[in-house]
Amino acid sequence: MSVKETQNRVKMVSYKVTVSTAIPAYATTLNNVFIKLVGTDGESDRSWLCNLSGPLAFTAGKVSTFTVLCPVSIGKPILIELDKKPLLLFREDSWFPDKVEVECPDGDTYNFPIYRWITDSEVHRFREGTALRVFEDIHHLGRYSRELELNQREKDYSWDVYSEGMPHNMKVEGPLSLPCEVRFSFTKTTEFGFTALAGIAELGLKGLSGSESSWTNMDDLNRVFCNKRTDISEYVQEHWKEDAFFGYQYLNGVNPMLIQRCTALPKNLPVTDDMLFLHGQRSLADEMKKGNIFLLDYKRLDGLTANIVNGKQQYLMAPLVLLQKTPDDTLMPIAIQLKQTPADDNPIFLPTDSEYDWLTAKLFVRSADFSEHQLNVHLLRTHLLAEVFAVSLLRNVPMVHPLYKLLIPHTRYTLQINFLARLALISETGVFTKFASSGGEAMGTILKRSLSSMTYSSLCMPEDIAERGMEEVPNYYYRDDGLKLWDIIQRFVEGVLTFYYKSDEEVEKDTELQKWISDIFEHGFLSQKSTGIPQRFTSVAELVKFVTMVIFTCSAQHSAVNTGQYDYGGWMPNTPISLQLPPPTTKGTTSEATMLNTLPDVSTTVQGMSTVWLLSKPSSDFVTLGQFPEGHFSEVIPWELMKDFQGELEVLSAAIEVRNRKLDIPYTYLDPAKMENSVAI
Ligand code: FE2
């Protein structure tokens, strides 16, 4: 180095740059990494990040520090440009940096969150972490990079229509065409791949998957089931025939969403007091008045053409069920009509009928519940909505926006799991299409009807509970835990959003926020005003409510309707995926033999069991609600709010655990410690 060069170097302004690479082993890059610092007053040259660690500076988990020299001060850092190039003879590899910190000569440190893959040699720009709405992003370079980012995202995340009448989804050619940032991790891919292939083998059912014969006795079914049990699935196997357990499931099983208080008898359910109550002891009108009567109405399944499975016509009913709360707070089914239109060949079944008449009627209700739950409650109202929320966020909201920082943890793995669900479950060759009674043509109709009957209020738990008249029912743990969770999430969201949005006017003028909601209205709810979904936000309160609903749906609600799938569906007779005989048209024609012939055949049973097993199994890189392993926020307040949020979730989790100790069937699906941040399975 010449004397002049040394003098110049002494005059140079020095920036300390610290780069953190993510922990998993595959996050490492051995390529050369370059950085350019861009600030309000100038920029550095593109500088090679080189220190004594040499090529090992960017290995997994490593935090490496470098010096970047500039001829003059760059002012306040706005963004960094990162790129990497392989050394000669080395191949290009993929790198997952967590963040970069830049310490300026005045000692101030600026944080640049990254948390995404860099797989190529292109230049990638990352903004300084302080959240900025579009109207406060005033520096021209900041605005320019914001625009570039959104232009790229619009290309990476485009809308597609899988089937008319369903919410739109992300256009994906195959799992490897998904942008890296939203793909499964290596752990998740290996575990999920293993489970998908080995589901049937894991359950020890390999030899049975080809058998299209009916079950001939319950012992065979018991034997098949004994390979994999959970505490609850075992309980289900023992109690599935009992009326009290049948009623219990509508409060705390996998579908706690259909039951509603009945204040007036549906016109198409002509039950009379004489049918229900002996010797005129009670009247239905009185019982309804007291709030003791509840209704399950599967009207969305009416008039559908059921599937053909293994060459045999299947049967799917659209039942109406009345339940009564007894003085000891048990919910007992008291009448079942299996089709919507009253007729002589559509008897109203009663608990006083023969054992198998009543059991068969309940079987058809449980099988209808499989379709209602999987298509409406699980697929549409959690998976497909979560995808819409995520795609709209990724297309319209840049990383530096506070909404991106708040919601990105709740999008993890959703795009890939939904792609796989379309491929493996509901495509022409999917398990659901091949084996469920509502697979194929009926599925499209159910999804369309479900979407057109979906309302914003039914997605907001406090309103949903009130609308269904379910505020007072005892032992409704889904409601008890869910309302507390809603409240905790709501306060957290309110804290974060009111830190950034000081007035309704700020919400109104945030064009990115408005584009996020208008895309959700258009692509998620197909512009149906009757849903009540906002088309734009006019106030902070409205924004807080909607974002609360988004986080609740992706975490709590999905957990409530997903986690118990094997618990309640593993023992097949409790939730048959399909049924092979029509329901009895007159009373007194059923027996154990007719029930066994009605149940799905052996191969259908095995496919159903392995699917619910797979869908109930979280991966080991599960991130629980309230955990934020990625540090997208740079301000102190959001971190303090996250800490409070975690504290409140812990208290709730502990209270749920204490409550559960006293229960025959613990209700764990809304325990925050056991639920994932996002729809990931
Ligand atoms: Fe799920």
PDB file of C-alpha atoms in Angstrom, residues 231-232 235 248 252 474-478 480-481 568 655-669:
ATOM      1  CA  ASP A 231     -55.566 -41.247  24.741  1.00  0.00           C
ATOM      2  CA  ILE A 232     -58.544 -39.572  23.121  1.00  0.00           C
ATOM      3  CA  TYR A 235     -61.697 -43.027  24.594  1.00  0.00           C
ATOM      4  CA  TYR A 248     -70.087 -33.745  23.537  1.00  0.00           C
ATOM      5  CA  ASN A 252     -65.310 -29.950  21.917  1.00  0.00           C
ATOM      6  CA  PRO A 474     -71.727 -25.338  30.047  1.00  0.00           C
ATOM      7  CA  ASN A 475     -68.574 -27.347  29.258  1.00  0.00           C
ATOM      8  CA  TYR A 476     -67.989 -25.619  25.907  1.00  0.00           C
ATOM      9  CA  TYR A 477     -64.204 -25.469  26.219  1.00  0.00           C
ATOM     10  CA  TYR A 478     -63.712 -24.446  22.578  1.00  0.00           C
ATOM     11  CA  ASP A 480     -64.067 -20.740  26.865  1.00  0.00           C
ATOM     12  CA  ASP A 481     -60.453 -21.074  25.694  1.00  0.00           C
ATOM     13  CA  TYR A 568     -61.804 -38.196  16.713  1.00  0.00           C
ATOM     14  CA  ALA A 655     -54.940 -22.429  33.411  1.00  0.00           C
ATOM     15  CA  ILE A 656     -56.045 -24.780  30.628  1.00  0.00           C
ATOM     16  CA  GLU A 657     -53.737 -27.461  31.959  1.00  0.00           C
ATOM     17  CA  VAL A 658     -55.173 -27.150  35.465  1.00  0.00           C
ATOM     18  CA  ARG A 659     -58.758 -27.265  34.114  1.00  0.00           C
ATOM     19  CA  ASN A 660     -57.944 -30.303  31.976  1.00  0.00           C
ATOM     20  CA  ARG A 661     -56.764 -32.337  34.954  1.00  0.00           C
ATOM     21  CA  LYS A 662     -60.376 -32.539  36.105  1.00  0.00           C
ATOM     22  CA  LEU A 663     -61.801 -33.616  32.762  1.00  0.00           C
ATOM     23  CA  ASP A 664     -62.425 -37.105  31.415  1.00  0.00           C
ATOM     24  CA  ILE A 665     -61.430 -35.804  27.998  1.00  0.00           C
ATOM     25  CA  PRO A 666     -58.904 -32.990  28.267  1.00  0.00           C
ATOM     26  CA  TYR A 667     -59.488 -30.180  25.764  1.00  0.00           C
ATOM     27  CA  THR A 668     -56.021 -29.233  24.509  1.00  0.00           C
ATOM     28  CA  TYR A 669     -56.666 -27.952  20.995  1.00  0.00           C
TER      29      TYR A 669
END
